[in-house]
Amino acid sequence: MGPKIRPALFSEQRELARVYTAAFWDDILFGDLIHPHRKEFPEDNELYWLRQVQVYWWDYTHHFIVSTAVDKQGTEVVAGVAHWSRTGASGRAARLGWWDPRRLAKPAAAACVKLSAYVYRNRAADPANEDIIERSYPFLGHIWTGSRSESWYLEALGVHPDYQNQGHGRALVAWGMEQAERERVACSVISAWGKETFYRNCGFDKEDCGHAGQGDGNPLADVKGGIIFFKDAPGKE
Ligand SMILES: CC(C)(COP(=O)(O)OP(=O)(O)OC[C@H]1O[C@@H](n2cnc3c(N)ncnc32)[C@H](O)[C@@H]1OP(=O)(O)O)[C@@H](O)C(=O)NCCC(=O)NCCS
């Protein structure tokens, strides 16, 4: 049976973190650079991903989508996870009134998670690099402008190594591309090192639209990978 795609359940947050941890274990950025002590403290590496999920779960512009498989016992398991966000002013979040209490959920979750991270430190991480991705954001804002400001952006895609090469990754990318096509907006991703061909084959445009390490002083300048891909909105290529 092929991959089954659906929104993640609240009760699956830990499973999402487990899948991301396993998927990115050998990754240059999330593994070696951010989590050099992950072999000693694997549960803290998982906590990093759990905290990401816990914060963005409450952001109305973000969506966690899973691809499931059936294991040997016949139980449905999460094989892959895609964290998508909808950038720009015309997404559903933009339609929330200023008074809508859902606007408070993400800052409240972020504050709780920040406090917990202060008390329960991520021992797997290099403190100098733990927030390296967030520190690179100011260098990239100009890329998601003009006709590209409205976009479905793939924040993080991970398929558990036990289930790779079975079509889960492609199906999770297709989910976001379908939303983008339906809304006639762009679709975008920052590729990990070595995954460029995968994304091009998934339908992103062949040419690069930038690099995660670009700009003077960008902390990701020397990190391999990070090519930015778009599939532009129809008529805006
Ligand atoms: C990249 C990743 C998400 C792909 O997921 P997957 O479920 O293994 O991929 P699929 O089975 O859907 O592959 C679809 C196609 O891409 C190909 N493919 C998969 N990984 C590839 C890679 N690294 N380079 C080139 N092609 C690749 C497959 O062979 C397949 O080709 P086919 O349709 O012609 O048979 C998965 O390998 C992964 O989680 N990697 C570690 C984490 C990571 O780097 N995530 C991306 C962060 S930007």
CSV table of C-alpha atoms and ligand atoms in Angstrom, one decimal:
chain,number,residue,atom,x,y,z
A,1,MET,CA,0.0,0.0,0.0
A,2,GLY,CA,1.3,3.5,-0.9
A,3,PRO,CA,1.8,6.4,1.5
A,4,LYS,CA,-1.3,7.7,3.3
A,5,ILE,CA,-1.1,11.5,3.8
A,6,ARG,CA,-3.1,13.3,6.5
A,7,PRO,CA,-2.7,16.2,9.1
A,8,ALA,CA,-0.8,15.1,12.1
A,9,LEU,CA,-2.7,14.5,15.4
A,10,PHE,CA,-1.9,16.4,18.5
A,11,SER,CA,-1.2,13.1,20.3
A,12,GLU,CA,1.5,12.4,17.7
A,13,GLN,CA,3.8,15.3,18.5
A,14,ARG,CA,6.5,13.0,20.1
A,15,GLU,CA,6.3,10.6,17.2
A,16,LEU,CA,6.9,13.6,14.8
A,17,ALA,CA,10.0,14.5,16.9
A,18,ARG,CA,11.3,10.9,16.8
A,19,VAL,CA,10.9,10.8,13.0
A,20,TYR,CA,12.7,14.1,12.5
A,21,THR,CA,15.5,13.0,14.9
A,22,ALA,CA,16.1,9.8,13.0
A,23,ALA,CA,15.8,11.5,9.5
A,24,PHE,CA,18.2,14.3,10.3
A,25,TRP,CA,20.7,12.2,12.5
A,26,ASP,CA,23.4,12.3,9.8
A,27,ASP,CA,22.6,15.7,8.4
A,28,ILE,CA,25.4,18.3,8.2
A,29,LEU,CA,23.3,21.1,9.7
A,30,PHE,CA,20.9,19.5,12.2
A,31,GLY,CA,23.2,16.7,13.1
A,32,ASP,CA,26.9,17.7,13.0
A,33,LEU,CA,26.7,21.4,13.4
A,34,ILE,CA,23.7,21.9,15.7
A,35,HIS,CA,23.9,18.6,17.6
A,36,PRO,CA,27.5,17.5,17.9
A,37,HIS,CA,26.8,15.7,21.2
A,38,ARG,CA,23.7,13.8,20.0
A,39,LYS,CA,25.2,10.4,20.4
A,40,GLU,CA,25.7,11.1,24.1
A,41,PHE,CA,22.3,12.7,24.6
A,42,PRO,CA,20.0,11.4,21.9
A,43,GLU,CA,16.9,12.2,23.9
A,44,ASP,CA,17.9,15.9,23.9
A,45,ASN,CA,18.2,15.9,20.2
A,46,GLU,CA,14.6,14.7,20.1
A,47,LEU,CA,13.7,17.4,22.5
A,48,TYR,CA,14.9,20.0,19.9
A,49,TRP,CA,12.5,18.7,17.4
A,50,LEU,CA,9.7,18.3,19.9
A,51,ARG,CA,10.1,22.0,20.9
A,52,GLN,CA,9.9,23.1,17.2
A,53,VAL,CA,6.7,21.1,16.9
A,54,GLN,CA,5.2,22.4,20.2
A,55,VAL,CA,5.8,26.0,19.2
A,56,TYR,CA,4.7,26.0,15.6
A,57,TRP,CA,1.7,23.7,16.2
A,58,TRP,CA,0.0,26.8,17.6
A,59,ASP,CA,0.8,29.1,14.7
A,60,TYR,CA,-2.2,29.3,12.5
A,61,THR,CA,0.0,29.7,9.3
A,62,HIS,CA,1.8,26.3,10.0
A,63,HIS,CA,0.7,22.8,9.1
A,64,PHE,CA,2.2,19.4,10.2
A,65,ILE,CA,1.4,16.7,7.6
A,66,VAL,CA,2.3,13.1,8.1
A,67,SER,CA,2.7,10.2,5.7
A,68,THR,CA,1.9,6.9,7.3
A,69,ALA,CA,2.8,3.2,6.7
A,70,VAL,CA,1.7,0.0,8.3
A,71,ASP,CA,4.4,-1.9,10.3
A,72,LYS,CA,4.9,-5.6,10.6
A,73,GLN,CA,2.4,-5.8,13.5
A,74,GLY,CA,-0.2,-4.2,11.3
A,75,THR,CA,-0.1,-0.9,13.2
A,76,GLU,CA,-0.3,2.5,11.5
A,77,VAL,CA,3.0,4.3,12.0
A,78,VAL,CA,4.3,7.8,11.1
A,79,ALA,CA,6.8,7.2,8.4
A,80,GLY,CA,7.4,10.9,7.4
A,81,VAL,CA,6.6,14.4,8.4
A,82,ALA,CA,6.3,17.7,6.5
A,83,HIS,CA,6.1,21.0,8.3
A,84,TRP,CA,4.6,23.5,5.9
A,85,SER,CA,3.9,27.2,6.4
A,86,ARG,CA,1.9,29.6,4.3
A,87,THR,CA,3.8,32.9,3.9
A,88,GLY,CA,2.1,36.1,2.7
A,89,ALA,CA,-0.9,38.2,3.4
A,90,SER,CA,-3.6,36.1,1.7
A,91,GLY,CA,-3.3,32.9,3.8
A,92,ARG,CA,-6.0,31.8,6.3
A,93,ALA,CA,-4.0,33.4,9.2
A,94,ALA,CA,-4.3,36.9,7.6
A,95,ARG,CA,-8.1,36.4,7.8
A,96,LEU,CA,-8.0,36.2,11.6
A,97,GLY,CA,-9.3,39.3,13.3
A,98,TRP,CA,-6.9,41.3,15.5
A,99,TRP,CA,-9.0,40.3,18.5
A,100,ASP,CA,-8.9,36.5,17.6
A,101,PRO,CA,-7.5,34.6,20.6
A,102,ARG,CA,-5.8,32.2,18.2
A,103,ARG,CA,-3.2,34.9,17.6
A,104,LEU,CA,-2.0,34.6,21.2
A,105,ALA,CA,-1.5,30.8,21.0
A,106,LYS,CA,1.9,30.8,19.3
A,107,PRO,CA,3.6,33.5,21.4
A,108,ALA,CA,2.3,31.8,24.6
A,109,ALA,CA,3.6,28.4,23.4
A,110,ALA,CA,7.0,30.0,22.4
A,111,ALA,CA,7.3,31.6,25.9
A,112,CYS,CA,6.6,28.3,27.7
A,113,VAL,CA,9.0,26.4,25.4
A,114,LYS,CA,11.7,29.1,25.9
A,115,LEU,CA,11.4,28.8,29.7
A,116,SER,CA,11.5,25.0,29.5
A,117,ALA,CA,14.6,25.2,27.2
A,118,TYR,CA,16.3,27.5,29.8
A,119,VAL,CA,15.6,25.1,32.6
A,120,TYR,CA,16.1,21.9,30.7
A,121,ARG,CA,19.0,22.7,28.4
A,122,ASN,CA,19.6,20.8,25.1
A,123,ARG,CA,22.8,18.9,26.0
A,124,ALA,CA,23.1,17.4,22.5
A,125,ALA,CA,23.5,20.9,21.0
A,126,ASP,CA,26.4,23.2,20.6
A,127,PRO,CA,25.1,26.4,22.4
A,128,ALA,CA,26.9,28.5,19.8
A,129,ASN,CA,25.0,26.9,16.9
A,130,GLU,CA,21.7,25.9,18.4
A,131,ASP,CA,19.9,29.0,16.9
A,132,ILE,CA,22.1,29.3,13.8
A,133,ILE,CA,19.1,28.8,11.4
A,134,GLU,CA,17.1,31.5,13.1
A,135,ARG,CA,20.1,33.9,12.9
A,136,SER,CA,20.3,33.4,9.2
A,137,TYR,CA,16.6,34.5,8.6
A,138,PRO,CA,17.3,38.3,8.4
A,139,PHE,CA,19.6,37.7,5.4
A,140,LEU,CA,16.9,35.9,3.4
A,141,GLY,CA,13.7,37.9,3.9
A,142,HIS,CA,14.1,39.7,0.5
A,143,ILE,CA,13.7,36.5,-1.4
A,144,TRP,CA,10.1,35.9,-0.3
A,145,THR,CA,9.0,39.3,-1.7
A,146,GLY,CA,7.0,40.4,-4.8
A,147,SER,CA,5.2,37.6,-6.5
A,148,ARG,CA,7.0,35.2,-4.2
A,149,SER,CA,5.7,36.7,-0.9
A,150,GLU,CA,2.6,34.5,-1.2
A,151,SER,CA,4.1,31.0,-0.9
A,152,TRP,CA,3.7,27.5,0.6
A,153,TYR,CA,7.1,27.1,2.3
A,154,LEU,CA,8.4,23.6,3.3
A,155,GLU,CA,10.0,24.3,6.7
A,156,ALA,CA,11.2,20.7,7.4
A,157,LEU,CA,10.7,17.4,5.7
A,158,GLY,CA,11.9,14.1,7.2
A,159,VAL,CA,11.2,10.5,6.4
A,160,HIS,CA,12.3,7.8,8.9
A,161,PRO,CA,15.3,5.9,7.4
A,162,ASP,CA,13.3,2.6,7.7
A,163,TYR,CA,10.7,4.1,5.3
A,164,GLN,CA,12.9,6.1,2.9
A,165,ASN,CA,12.7,5.5,-0.9
A,166,GLN,CA,9.1,4.3,-0.6
A,167,GLY,CA,7.5,7.5,-1.9
A,168,HIS,CA,6.7,9.2,1.4
A,169,GLY,CA,8.9,12.2,0.8
A,170,ARG,CA,7.5,12.9,-2.7
A,171,ALA,CA,3.9,12.5,-1.4
A,172,LEU,CA,4.5,15.0,1.4
A,173,VAL,CA,6.0,17.5,-1.0
A,174,ALA,CA,3.1,17.0,-3.4
A,175,TRP,CA,0.7,17.9,-0.6
A,176,GLY,CA,2.1,21.4,-0.3
A,177,MET,CA,2.5,21.9,-4.0
A,178,GLU,CA,-1.2,21.0,-4.4
A,179,GLN,CA,-2.2,23.7,-1.9
A,180,ALA,CA,0.0,26.2,-3.8
A,181,GLU,CA,-1.5,25.3,-7.2
A,182,ARG,CA,-5.0,25.5,-5.8
A,183,GLU,CA,-4.4,29.0,-4.4
A,184,ARG,CA,-2.3,30.0,-7.4
A,185,VAL,CA,0.7,31.0,-5.2
A,186,ALA,CA,4.4,29.9,-5.2
A,187,CYS,CA,5.9,26.9,-3.4
A,188,SER,CA,9.4,27.1,-1.9
A,189,VAL,CA,12.0,25.1,0.1
A,190,ILE,CA,15.6,25.4,1.3
A,191,SER,CA,17.3,22.2,0.4
A,192,ALA,CA,19.6,20.2,2.6
A,193,TRP,CA,22.9,19.2,1.2
A,194,GLY,CA,22.5,16.3,-1.3
A,195,LYS,CA,18.7,16.7,-1.7
A,196,GLU,CA,18.7,19.1,-4.6
A,197,THR,CA,17.9,16.4,-7.2
A,198,PHE,CA,15.1,15.0,-5.0
A,199,TYR,CA,13.5,18.5,-4.9
A,200,ARG,CA,14.0,19.2,-8.6
A,201,ASN,CA,12.4,15.8,-9.3
A,202,CYS,CA,9.5,16.7,-7.1
A,203,GLY,CA,8.6,19.6,-9.4
A,204,PHE,CA,10.6,22.6,-8.1
A,205,ASP,CA,12.1,24.8,-10.8
A,206,LYS,CA,15.5,23.7,-12.0
A,207,GLU,CA,17.4,26.9,-11.3
A,208,ASP,CA,18.5,28.0,-7.8
A,209,CYS,CA,16.7,31.1,-6.4
A,210,GLY,CA,19.3,31.8,-3.7
A,211,HIS,CA,21.3,30.3,-0.9
A,212,ALA,CA,20.6,30.0,2.8
A,213,GLY,CA,24.1,31.3,3.6
A,214,GLN,CA,24.1,34.3,1.4
A,215,GLY,CA,24.8,37.9,2.6
A,216,ASP,CA,27.7,39.4,4.6
A,217,GLY,CA,27.8,38.0,8.1
A,218,ASN,CA,25.3,35.2,7.5
A,219,PRO,CA,26.2,32.4,10.0
A,220,LEU,CA,25.3,29.7,7.5
A,221,ALA,CA,27.9,31.1,4.9
A,222,ASP,CA,30.2,28.1,5.2
A,223,VAL,CA,27.6,25.4,5.6
A,224,LYS,CA,27.1,23.1,2.6
A,225,GLY,CA,23.7,22.8,1.1
A,226,GLY,CA,21.0,25.4,1.5
A,227,ILE,CA,20.0,26.0,-2.1
A,228,ILE,CA,16.6,27.8,-2.3
A,229,PHE,CA,14.1,26.4,-4.8
A,230,PHE,CA,10.8,27.8,-5.9
A,231,LYS,CA,8.0,26.6,-8.0
A,232,ASP,CA,6.6,29.9,-9.1
A,233,ALA,CA,2.9,30.7,-9.2
A,234,PRO,CA,1.3,30.1,-12.6
A,235,GLY,CA,2.0,33.1,-15.0
A,236,LYS,CA,4.6,34.6,-12.6
A,237,GLU,CA,7.7,32.5,-13.6
B,1,LIG,C1,15.0,13.6,1.4
B,1,LIG,C2,13.9,12.6,1.9
B,1,LIG,C3,12.8,13.5,2.5
B,1,LIG,C4,13.3,11.9,0.7
B,1,LIG,O1,12.2,11.1,1.2
B,1,LIG,P1,11.9,9.6,0.6
B,1,LIG,O2,10.6,9.2,1.2
B,1,LIG,O3,13.1,8.8,0.9
B,1,LIG,O4,11.8,9.9,-0.9
B,1,LIG,P2,10.8,9.2,-2.0
B,1,LIG,O5,10.8,7.8,-1.8
B,1,LIG,O6,9.5,9.9,-2.0
B,1,LIG,O7,11.7,9.6,-3.3
B,1,LIG,C5,11.1,10.1,-4.4
B,1,LIG,C6,12.2,10.1,-5.5
B,1,LIG,O8,13.3,10.8,-5.1
B,1,LIG,C7,14.5,10.0,-5.2
B,1,LIG,N1,15.4,10.4,-4.1
B,1,LIG,C8,15.2,10.2,-2.8
B,1,LIG,N2,16.2,10.7,-2.1
B,1,LIG,C9,17.0,11.3,-3.0
B,1,LIG,C10,18.2,12.1,-2.9
B,1,LIG,N3,18.8,12.3,-1.8
B,1,LIG,N4,18.8,12.5,-4.1
B,1,LIG,C11,18.2,12.2,-5.3
B,1,LIG,N5,17.0,11.6,-5.4
B,1,LIG,C12,16.5,11.1,-4.3
B,1,LIG,C13,14.0,8.6,-5.0
B,1,LIG,O9,14.9,7.7,-5.6
B,1,LIG,C14,12.7,8.7,-5.8
B,1,LIG,O10,12.9,8.6,-7.2
B,1,LIG,P3,11.8,7.9,-8.1
B,1,LIG,O11,10.5,8.5,-7.9
B,1,LIG,O12,12.4,8.1,-9.5
B,1,LIG,O13,11.9,6.4,-7.7
B,1,LIG,C15,14.4,11.6,2.9
B,1,LIG,O14,15.5,10.9,2.3
B,1,LIG,C16,14.9,12.2,4.2
B,1,LIG,O15,14.2,12.4,5.1
B,1,LIG,N6,16.2,12.5,4.3
B,1,LIG,C17,16.8,13.0,5.5
B,1,LIG,C18,16.3,14.4,5.9
B,1,LIG,C19,16.4,15.4,4.9
B,1,LIG,O16,17.5,15.7,4.3
B,1,LIG,N7,15.3,16.1,4.5
B,1,LIG,C20,15.2,17.1,3.6
B,1,LIG,C21,15.5,18.4,4.2
B,1,LIG,S1,15.5,19.8,3.2
